[in-house]
Amino acid sequence: MTQPTNHDHITTESGAPVADDQRSQRAGAGGPTLLQDHHLLEKLARFNRERIPERVVHAVGTGAYGYFECTSAEVRRWTKAKLFSEVGKRTEVFVRFSTVAGSKGAADTARDPRGFAVKFYTEDGNWDLTGNNTPIFFLRDGIKFPDFIHSQKYDPHTNRQEPDNVWDFFSHTPEATHQFTWLFGDRGIPASYRHMDGFGSHTFSMVNQAGERFWVKFHLKTDQGIRCLSSAQAQVLGGEEPAYLQKEFYDAVEGGDAPSWTLKLQVMPEAEADRYRINPFDLTKVWPYADYPLIEVGKLVLDRVPENYFAEVEQSAFDPGNFVPGIGPSPDPMLQARLFAYGDAHRYRLGVNHTRLPVNAPRGVPGGAKNYGRDGTMRFDDNGGRRKNYSPNSYGGPAQTGADDDAGWSVSGSVGRHGLIPHRDDDDFSQAGALYRLMREDERGRLIDNIAAGLAQVQRADVVVRSIEHFRRADADFGHRLEQAVRTRRG
């Protein structure tokens, strides 16, 4: 066989050189293939096992590396997090954009919320801000999330997304009216990942050096300006290239056009939460800017795409439970559910050692993660060597810091099944109506057409009536025009 030139030799998984990678061993020129051909069997067996379980949601994604730079000294009033410790301080980041409902291979131009997850590799460990390109969500309690996703995914019988399921669930879920109004509006399909905003969506907490707590909302405002696709444009582009947004993003970054976002905060002193006119922990609502203005604190820049998609994007794992000192959770019920669900999903999909994969490891921490976790599938480092695997111990292993725990806040009441405490102006429809009235007339027309296109396909009349009624309660004109549009489409 001719020896390769200017290339490394192919080897088996054990490192042995492979003499022929084009022909299997056979019993004679016309005979059957031999079981002893180890390279053939190993190659086929590995191929059979290449796919790992896809994400249940956010399966279609794009990733990039870059940095976050703190631009504000004022932010130290609210948090002791080290990435905000001084103006000009830079922290490496990895960001993953994604759609929510589609399976691997689905068009990334679908009308769907976009995941906007940021991993900050700080010196105090990774902080994962697992947000979306919308400031709100469909639900306010995580116990409803599996049912919501089931209604969006493939039907058990038809194996396709069914408008009946989508709208039936919505018709029983009035709190989703605000998000549906957003989703079917112009911003429901971004023209580029570079041209959309990102939001932490949930309410989070910040604690400063004095131990004072603040409730915060995170906003990543695109510096490239907002650009969106119409439904017709998205169908054409997604049909021609299902990975249209991925290609557009990679081409831009690799061409030297590094996109950036300005990080801004809304800050609410802890004492104001109880008396604010809406419940500040309700994920279906925004905090109006008039009440809590945006405050600029930093810049996010993405300037490098991954070398290997599987290693760095498919295996990336974001966990909203990954906080650093100075940043923490809130009583938001959806966030509380995600604190469990995301990490558990990664342990199922990637294994218990997924946090040691290079893209997920805490790069900013000298020496990496230090704890007593051992063993498990795919433990590819020294597994702690001969060091003890329990705490506390007398052998010099890592010990707790003893620092104050800033993750707590006062609670009261009895254990039970509770919804969020309603505040003075809380309801499921007011903010959806305000969003509708904020739109220009041409935007309202497209919103009505987009909703009617799906709702007109629903077979059950009661589902259609209930769904329209939600929008009517948001705004009478909204509901009336939608009813007329559905009737026209149905003939």
Coordinates of N, CA and C in Angstrom, one line a residue, residues 8 13 19-20 23 55 124 153 200 241 251 256 261 299 313 330 426 467 475 479:
D8 N -0.6 12.6 9.3 CA -0.4 11.6 10.3 C -1.1 10.3 9.8
E13 N -8.6 3.0 17.9 CA -8.8 3.7 19.1 C -7.7 3.5 20.2
A19 N -3.3 -0.1 8.4 CA -2.6 -0.2 7.1 C -3.6 0.1 6.0
D20 N -4.9 -0.2 6.1 CA -5.8 0.0 5.0 C -7.1 0.4 5.6
R23 N -10.6 -0.9 2.6 CA -11.0 -2.3 2.3 C -11.1 -3.1 3.5
R55 N -31.0 17.7 23.1 CA -31.7 18.5 24.1 C -33.2 18.3 23.9
D124 N -14.3 33.3 40.2 CA -15.0 32.6 41.3 C -15.9 31.5 40.7
K153 N -44.4 20.1 20.9 CA -43.7 19.1 20.2 C -44.6 18.2 19.3
G200 N -32.2 38.1 30.6 CA -32.2 37.1 31.6 C -33.6 36.6 31.9
E241 N -32.1 26.9 3.3 CA -30.9 26.6 4.1 C -31.5 26.5 5.6
D251 N -20.5 33.3 9.3 CA -19.8 34.0 8.2 C -19.4 35.4 8.7
G256 N -14.6 38.7 10.5 CA -14.1 39.9 11.3 C -15.2 40.8 11.8
W261 N -23.1 43.4 22.3 CA -24.4 43.7 23.1 C -24.0 44.5 24.3
K299 N -20.2 45.5 28.4 CA -20.3 45.2 26.9 C -19.9 43.7 26.7
V313 N -20.3 23.2 21.1 CA -21.7 23.7 21.1 C -22.6 22.6 21.5
S330 N -33.9 34.1 42.8 CA -35.0 34.8 43.4 C -36.2 33.9 43.7
D426 N -51.9 43.2 39.2 CA -51.6 41.9 38.5 C -52.8 41.4 37.8
S467 N -59.3 31.0 22.9 CA -58.1 31.7 22.5 C -58.3 33.2 22.1
D475 N -57.1 43.5 24.6 CA -57.5 44.7 23.9 C -58.7 44.3 23.0
G479 N -58.9 41.5 19.8 CA -59.7 40.3 19.7 C -60.7 40.4 18.6

